[in-house]
Short mmCIF file of C-alpha atoms in Angstrom, two decimals:
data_model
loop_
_atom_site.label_atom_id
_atom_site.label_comp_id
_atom_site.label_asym_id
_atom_site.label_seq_id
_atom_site.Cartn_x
_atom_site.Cartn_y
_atom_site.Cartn_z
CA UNK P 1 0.00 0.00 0.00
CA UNK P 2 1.52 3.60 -0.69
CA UNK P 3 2.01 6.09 2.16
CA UNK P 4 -0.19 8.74 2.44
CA UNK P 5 0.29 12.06 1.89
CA UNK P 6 1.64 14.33 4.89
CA UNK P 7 -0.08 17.47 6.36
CA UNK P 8 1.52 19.44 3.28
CA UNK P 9 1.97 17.29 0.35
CA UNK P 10 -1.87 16.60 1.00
CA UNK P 11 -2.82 20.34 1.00
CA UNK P 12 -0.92 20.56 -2.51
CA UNK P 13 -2.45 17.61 -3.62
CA UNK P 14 -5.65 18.86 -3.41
CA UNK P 15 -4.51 22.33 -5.32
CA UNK P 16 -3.24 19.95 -8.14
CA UNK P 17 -6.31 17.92 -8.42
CA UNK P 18 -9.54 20.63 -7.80
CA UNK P 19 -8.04 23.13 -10.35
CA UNK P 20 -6.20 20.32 -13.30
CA UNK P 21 -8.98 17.93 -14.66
CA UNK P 22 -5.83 15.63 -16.44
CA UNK P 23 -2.39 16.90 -15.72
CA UNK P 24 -2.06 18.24 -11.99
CA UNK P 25 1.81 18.02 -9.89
CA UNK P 26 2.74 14.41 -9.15
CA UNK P 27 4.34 13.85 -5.83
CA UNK P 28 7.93 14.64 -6.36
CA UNK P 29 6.39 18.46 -8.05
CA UNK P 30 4.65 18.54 -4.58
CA UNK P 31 7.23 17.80 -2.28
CA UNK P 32 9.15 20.45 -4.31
CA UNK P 33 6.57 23.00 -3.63
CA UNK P 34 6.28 22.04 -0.07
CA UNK P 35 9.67 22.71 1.02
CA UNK P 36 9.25 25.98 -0.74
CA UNK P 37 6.19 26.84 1.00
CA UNK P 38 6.21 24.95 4.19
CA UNK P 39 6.94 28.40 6.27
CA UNK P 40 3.34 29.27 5.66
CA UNK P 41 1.74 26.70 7.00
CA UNK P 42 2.81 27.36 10.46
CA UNK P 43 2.94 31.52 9.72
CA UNK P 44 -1.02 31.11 9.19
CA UNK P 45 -1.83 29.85 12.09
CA UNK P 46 -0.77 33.40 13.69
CA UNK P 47 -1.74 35.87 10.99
CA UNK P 48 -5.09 33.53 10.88
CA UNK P 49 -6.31 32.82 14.65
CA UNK P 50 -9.38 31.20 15.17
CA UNK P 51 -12.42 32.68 15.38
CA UNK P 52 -15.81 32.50 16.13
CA UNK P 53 -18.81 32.98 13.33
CA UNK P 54 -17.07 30.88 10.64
CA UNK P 55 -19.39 29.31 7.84
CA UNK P 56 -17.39 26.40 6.77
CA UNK P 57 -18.52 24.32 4.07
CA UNK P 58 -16.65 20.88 3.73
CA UNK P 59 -16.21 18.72 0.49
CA UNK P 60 -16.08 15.38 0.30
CA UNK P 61 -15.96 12.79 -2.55
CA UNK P 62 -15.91 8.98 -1.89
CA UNK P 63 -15.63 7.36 0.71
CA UNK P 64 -14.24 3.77 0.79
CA UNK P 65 -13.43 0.67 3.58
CA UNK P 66 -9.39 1.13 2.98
CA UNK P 67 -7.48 3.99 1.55
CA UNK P 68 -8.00 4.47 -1.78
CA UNK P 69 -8.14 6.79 -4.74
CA UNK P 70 -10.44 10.14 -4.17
CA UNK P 71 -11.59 8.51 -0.76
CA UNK P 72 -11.73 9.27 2.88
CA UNK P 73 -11.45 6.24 4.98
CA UNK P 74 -14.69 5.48 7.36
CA UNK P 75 -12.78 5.24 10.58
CA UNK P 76 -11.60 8.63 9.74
CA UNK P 77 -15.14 9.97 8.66
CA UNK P 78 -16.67 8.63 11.39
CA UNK P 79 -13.79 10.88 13.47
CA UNK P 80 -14.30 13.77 11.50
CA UNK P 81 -18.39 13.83 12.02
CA UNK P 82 -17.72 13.30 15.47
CA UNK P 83 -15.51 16.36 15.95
CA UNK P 84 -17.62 18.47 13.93
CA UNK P 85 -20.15 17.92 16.09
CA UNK P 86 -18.23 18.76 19.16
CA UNK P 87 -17.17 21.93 18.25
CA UNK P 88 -19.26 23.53 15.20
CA UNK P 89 -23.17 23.69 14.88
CA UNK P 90 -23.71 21.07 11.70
CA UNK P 91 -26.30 22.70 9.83
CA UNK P 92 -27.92 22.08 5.79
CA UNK P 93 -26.16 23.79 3.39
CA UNK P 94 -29.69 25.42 2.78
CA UNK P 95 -29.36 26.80 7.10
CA UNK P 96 -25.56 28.35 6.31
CA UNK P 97 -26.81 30.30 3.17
CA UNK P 98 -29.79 31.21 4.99
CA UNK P 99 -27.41 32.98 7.71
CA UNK P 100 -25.85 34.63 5.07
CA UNK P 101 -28.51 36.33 3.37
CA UNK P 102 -30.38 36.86 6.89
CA UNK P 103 -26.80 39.07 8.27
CA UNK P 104 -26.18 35.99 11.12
CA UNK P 105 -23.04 36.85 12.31
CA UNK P 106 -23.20 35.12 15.92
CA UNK P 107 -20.33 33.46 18.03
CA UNK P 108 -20.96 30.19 16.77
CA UNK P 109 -19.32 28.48 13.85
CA UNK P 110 -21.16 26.71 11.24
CA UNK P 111 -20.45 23.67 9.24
CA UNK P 112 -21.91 22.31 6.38
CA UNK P 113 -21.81 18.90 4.48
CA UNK P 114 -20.71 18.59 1.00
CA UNK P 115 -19.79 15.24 -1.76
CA UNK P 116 -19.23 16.16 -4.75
CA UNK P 117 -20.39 13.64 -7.60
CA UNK P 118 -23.08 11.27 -6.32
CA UNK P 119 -20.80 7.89 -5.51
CA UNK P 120 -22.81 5.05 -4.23
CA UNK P 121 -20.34 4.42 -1.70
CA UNK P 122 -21.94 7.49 -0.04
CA UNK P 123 -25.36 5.83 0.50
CA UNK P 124 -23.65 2.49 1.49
CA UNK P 125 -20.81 3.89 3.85
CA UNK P 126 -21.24 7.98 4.56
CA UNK P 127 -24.96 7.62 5.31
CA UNK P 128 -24.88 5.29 7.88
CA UNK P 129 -22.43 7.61 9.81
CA UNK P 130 -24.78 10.72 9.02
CA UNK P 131 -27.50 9.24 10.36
CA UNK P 132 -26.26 8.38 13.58
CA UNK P 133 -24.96 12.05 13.95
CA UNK P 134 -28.27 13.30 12.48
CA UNK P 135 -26.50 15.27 10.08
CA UNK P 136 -27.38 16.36 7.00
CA UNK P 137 -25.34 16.68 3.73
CA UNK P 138 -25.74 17.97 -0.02
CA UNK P 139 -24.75 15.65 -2.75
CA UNK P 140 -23.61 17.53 -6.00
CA UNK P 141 -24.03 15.45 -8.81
CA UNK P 142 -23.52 15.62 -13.11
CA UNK P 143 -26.61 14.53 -14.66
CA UNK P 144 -25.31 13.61 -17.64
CA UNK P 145 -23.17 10.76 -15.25
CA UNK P 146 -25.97 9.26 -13.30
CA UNK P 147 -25.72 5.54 -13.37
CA UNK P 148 -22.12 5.93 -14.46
CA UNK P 149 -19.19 6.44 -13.40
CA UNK P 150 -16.03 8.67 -12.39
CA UNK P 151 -14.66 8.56 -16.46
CA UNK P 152 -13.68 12.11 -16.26
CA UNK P 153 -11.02 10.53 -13.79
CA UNK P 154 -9.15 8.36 -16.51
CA UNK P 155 -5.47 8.48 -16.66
CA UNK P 156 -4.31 9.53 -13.14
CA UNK P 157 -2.45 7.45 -11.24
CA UNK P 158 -4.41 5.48 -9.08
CA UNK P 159 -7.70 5.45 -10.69
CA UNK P 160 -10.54 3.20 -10.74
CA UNK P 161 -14.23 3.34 -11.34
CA UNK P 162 -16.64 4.59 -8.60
CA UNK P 163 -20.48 4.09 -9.52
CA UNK P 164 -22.37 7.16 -9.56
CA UNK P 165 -25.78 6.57 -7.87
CA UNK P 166 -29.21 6.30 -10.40
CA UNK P 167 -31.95 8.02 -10.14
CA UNK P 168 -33.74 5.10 -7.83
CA UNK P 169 -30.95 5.24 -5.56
CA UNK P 170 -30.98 8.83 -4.86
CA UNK P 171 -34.93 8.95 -4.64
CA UNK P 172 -34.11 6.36 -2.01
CA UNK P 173 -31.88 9.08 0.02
CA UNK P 174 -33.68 10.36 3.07
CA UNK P 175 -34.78 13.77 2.46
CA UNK P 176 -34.43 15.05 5.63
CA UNK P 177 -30.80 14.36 5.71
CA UNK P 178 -29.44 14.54 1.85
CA UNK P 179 -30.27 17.69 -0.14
CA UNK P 180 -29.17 16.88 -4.12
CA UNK P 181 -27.57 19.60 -5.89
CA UNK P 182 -26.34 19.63 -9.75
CA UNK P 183 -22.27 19.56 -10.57
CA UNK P 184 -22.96 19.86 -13.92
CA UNK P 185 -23.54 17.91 -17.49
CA UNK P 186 -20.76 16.43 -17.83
CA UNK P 187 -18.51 17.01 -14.85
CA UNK P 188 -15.65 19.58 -17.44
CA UNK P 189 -14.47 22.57 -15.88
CA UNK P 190 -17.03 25.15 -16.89
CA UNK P 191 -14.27 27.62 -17.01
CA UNK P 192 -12.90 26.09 -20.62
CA UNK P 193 -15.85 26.20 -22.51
CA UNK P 194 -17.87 28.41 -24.78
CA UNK P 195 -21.06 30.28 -23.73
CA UNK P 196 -23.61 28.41 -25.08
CA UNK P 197 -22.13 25.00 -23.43
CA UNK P 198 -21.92 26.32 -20.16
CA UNK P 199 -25.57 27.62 -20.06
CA UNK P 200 -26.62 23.20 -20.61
CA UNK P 201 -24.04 22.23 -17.99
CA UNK P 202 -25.51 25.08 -15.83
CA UNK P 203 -29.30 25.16 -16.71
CA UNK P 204 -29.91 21.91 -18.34
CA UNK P 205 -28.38 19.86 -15.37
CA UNK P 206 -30.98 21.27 -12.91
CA UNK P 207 -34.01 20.92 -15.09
CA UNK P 208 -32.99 17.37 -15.63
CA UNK P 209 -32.08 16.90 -12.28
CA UNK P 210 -35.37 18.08 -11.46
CA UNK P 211 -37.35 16.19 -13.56
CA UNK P 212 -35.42 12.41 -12.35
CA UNK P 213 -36.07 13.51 -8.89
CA UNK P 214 -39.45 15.28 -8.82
CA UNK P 215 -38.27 17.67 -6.48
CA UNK P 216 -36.63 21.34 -6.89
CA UNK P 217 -32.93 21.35 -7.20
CA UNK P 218 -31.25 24.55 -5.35
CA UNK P 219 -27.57 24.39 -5.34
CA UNK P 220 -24.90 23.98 -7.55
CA UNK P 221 -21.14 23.02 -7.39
CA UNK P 222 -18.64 24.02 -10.25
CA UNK P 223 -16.69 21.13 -11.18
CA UNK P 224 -12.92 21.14 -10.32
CA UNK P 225 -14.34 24.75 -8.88
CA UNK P 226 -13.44 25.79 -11.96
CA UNK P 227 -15.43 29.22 -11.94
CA UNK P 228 -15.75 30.98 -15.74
CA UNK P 229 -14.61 34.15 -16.11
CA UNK P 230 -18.14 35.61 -18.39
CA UNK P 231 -19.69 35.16 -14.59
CA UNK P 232 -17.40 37.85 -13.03
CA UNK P 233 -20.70 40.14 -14.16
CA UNK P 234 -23.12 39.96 -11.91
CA UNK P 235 -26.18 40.63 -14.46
CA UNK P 236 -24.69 37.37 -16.08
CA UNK P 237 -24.37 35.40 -12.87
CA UNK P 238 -28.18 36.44 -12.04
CA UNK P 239 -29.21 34.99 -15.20
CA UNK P 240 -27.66 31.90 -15.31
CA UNK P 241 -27.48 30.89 -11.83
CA UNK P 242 -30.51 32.74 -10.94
CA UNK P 243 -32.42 29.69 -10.67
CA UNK P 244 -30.28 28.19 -7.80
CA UNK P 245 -30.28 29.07 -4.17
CA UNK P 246 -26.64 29.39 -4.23
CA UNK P 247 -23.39 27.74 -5.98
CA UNK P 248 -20.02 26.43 -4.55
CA UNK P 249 -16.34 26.18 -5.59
CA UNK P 250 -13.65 24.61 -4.58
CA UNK P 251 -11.65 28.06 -3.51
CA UNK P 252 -10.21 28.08 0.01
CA UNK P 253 -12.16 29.46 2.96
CA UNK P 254 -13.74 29.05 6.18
CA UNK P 255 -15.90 32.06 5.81
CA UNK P 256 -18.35 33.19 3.15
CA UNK P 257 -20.67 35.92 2.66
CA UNK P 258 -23.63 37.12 1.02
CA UNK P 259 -20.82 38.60 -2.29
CA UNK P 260 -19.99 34.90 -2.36
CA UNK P 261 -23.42 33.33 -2.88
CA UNK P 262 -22.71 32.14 -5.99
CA UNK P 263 -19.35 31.24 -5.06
CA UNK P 264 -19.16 29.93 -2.09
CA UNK P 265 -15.70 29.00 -0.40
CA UNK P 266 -15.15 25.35 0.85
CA UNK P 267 -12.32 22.87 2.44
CA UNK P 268 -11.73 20.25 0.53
CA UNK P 269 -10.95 17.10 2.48
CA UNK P 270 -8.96 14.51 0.49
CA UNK P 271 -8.12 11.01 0.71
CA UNK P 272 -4.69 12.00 1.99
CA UNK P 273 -5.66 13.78 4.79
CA UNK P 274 -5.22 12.61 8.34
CA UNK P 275 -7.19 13.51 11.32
CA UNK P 276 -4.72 16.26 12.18
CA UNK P 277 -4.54 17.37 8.68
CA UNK P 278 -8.80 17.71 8.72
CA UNK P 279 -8.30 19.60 12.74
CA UNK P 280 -5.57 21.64 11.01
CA UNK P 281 -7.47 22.86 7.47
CA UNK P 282 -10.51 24.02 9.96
CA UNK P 283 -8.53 25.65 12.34
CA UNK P 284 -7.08 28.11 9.85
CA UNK P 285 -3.85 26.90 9.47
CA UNK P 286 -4.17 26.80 5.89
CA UNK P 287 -6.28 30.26 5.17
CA UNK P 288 -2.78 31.85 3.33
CA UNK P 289 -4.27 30.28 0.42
CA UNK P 290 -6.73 32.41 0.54
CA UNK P 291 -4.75 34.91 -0.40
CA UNK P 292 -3.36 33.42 -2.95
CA UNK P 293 -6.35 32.32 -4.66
CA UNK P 294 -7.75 35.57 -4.49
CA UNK P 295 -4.38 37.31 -6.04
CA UNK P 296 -5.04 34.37 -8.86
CA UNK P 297 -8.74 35.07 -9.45
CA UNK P 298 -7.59 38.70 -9.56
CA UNK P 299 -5.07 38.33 -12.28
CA UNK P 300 -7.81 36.03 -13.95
CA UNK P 301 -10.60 38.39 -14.39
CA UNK P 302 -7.89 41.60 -15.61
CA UNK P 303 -6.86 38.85 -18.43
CA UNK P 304 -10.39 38.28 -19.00
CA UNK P 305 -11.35 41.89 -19.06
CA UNK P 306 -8.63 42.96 -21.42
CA UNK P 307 -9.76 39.85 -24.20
CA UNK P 308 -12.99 41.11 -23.89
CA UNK P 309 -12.37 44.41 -24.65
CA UNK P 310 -9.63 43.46 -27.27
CA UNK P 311 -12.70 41.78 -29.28
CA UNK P 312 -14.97 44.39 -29.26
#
């Protein structure tokens, strides 16, 4: 069996893979930019104290009985639920956005729930757990995968098919405890792709979403969080996200606001992660990349702004 990832390489890990659908660093690129940027990790954990009134929204994908590709381990999930529980409020995804747009800024910190892609080793391993916890979680799935599997996943090292859920099996899901949300068409990164594609991966997911359910889909979660730069305006954000309640990405962050509704912040936790690592990425030893994603979405949308103006 191969070693796990440590504290850093997993935090890099988890850059590589949420923002490169195919290519991402493989671990001797990480370890390189670990010893560059180790000194951070420990720096953030002073310039970022902890603090109360935190709206943390956790991502997930599969879950699994050993270690294994794109998978947190059930002993460990079991942990993690456990510890949320002890020292956040576990709320619906639907109860954090709510606080948002209602101006909740109390002492405590919230948490939500988040799996990204529909597995059925959520229903057979992760639901169990939730349900002894009462807690509830969103499940982002592509609709054009359902009854599938993980192909976008193909070539990296370590892969092997996960079965997305069908449409039985997530009718099946306890409503009270899963919420399903739409990731998509096709599970690309939406921020590659012409106009008129993104408005099916966007729109068309949720209507067909809706339709296999028969019951209102109100959240959304970019795939890879890959976030495309025509929704920087916020008339065009309105009108093709308008539908949803909210939408999530996989940028860094323990606290969102009403700005972010449509792009809400999340921690990713990855199959490489130990229980430390999960304590440490909600404690705020990791919110220095932040500011780095925020310097990179800045230089983003000034590159996008000057092609858009170069065409007209």
């Amino acid at each position: 069996m191969k070693r796990a990832l440590n504290l850093n390489e997993g935090v890099y890990a988890e850059m590589a893979l949420s923002r490169e659908p195919k290519s991402g660093m493989n671990k001797s690129e990480i370890k390189r930019v670990t010893r560059i940027l180790k000194p951070l990790s420990s720096l953030s954990s002073t310039i970022y104290p902890k603090r109360t009134g935190q709206r943390i929204i956790l991502s997930y994908h599969g879950i699994a009985k050993r270690p294994d590709f794109n998978c947190t381990v059930i002993d460990l999930f079991r942990d993690q639920i456990a510890w949320l529980k002890e020292n956040c409020a576990v709320v619906p995804l639907h109860s954090l956005v709510s606080s948002l747009a209602d101006g909740d800024k109390g002492n405590k910190n919230l948490a939500s729930i988040t799996f990204d892609d529909g597995y059925l080793n959520f229903a057979e391993l992760a639901l169990p757990v939730l349900e002894k916890h009462n807690v509830h979680a969103t499940v982002f799935i592509p609709s054009g995968k359902i009854n599938g599997y993980n192909d976008w996943d193909e070539g990296r090292g370590e892969f092997h098919k996960m079965t997305i859920m069908s449409y039985d099996q997530l009718r099946a899901l306890p409503s009270s405890l899963v919420e399903i949300g739409s990731h998509g068409l096709s599970h690309r990164s939406l921020d590659r792709i012409a106009t008129g594609e993104l408005v099916e991966e966007v729109v068309q997911s949720r209507v067909e979403l809706e339709q296999g359910l028969g019951r209102p889909v109100r959240f959304f979660a970019f795939p890879y969080g890959g976030y495309p730069p025509v929704l920087y305006s916020e008339g065009k954000r309105k009108r093709l996200l308008g539908a949803y309640t909210a939408a999530c990405t996989s940028r860094w962050g323990r606290f969102n606001s009403t700005k972010d509704i449509y792009a809400l912040r999340r921690i990713g936790i990855w199959h490489g992660d130990s229980f430390t690592d999960f304590t440490d990425k909600l404690s705020g030893r990791y919110d220095w990349l932040v500011a780095k994603e925020t310097i990179g979405k800045f230089v983003k949308r000034i590159r996008s702004e000057r092609n858009g103006a170069s065409k007209e």
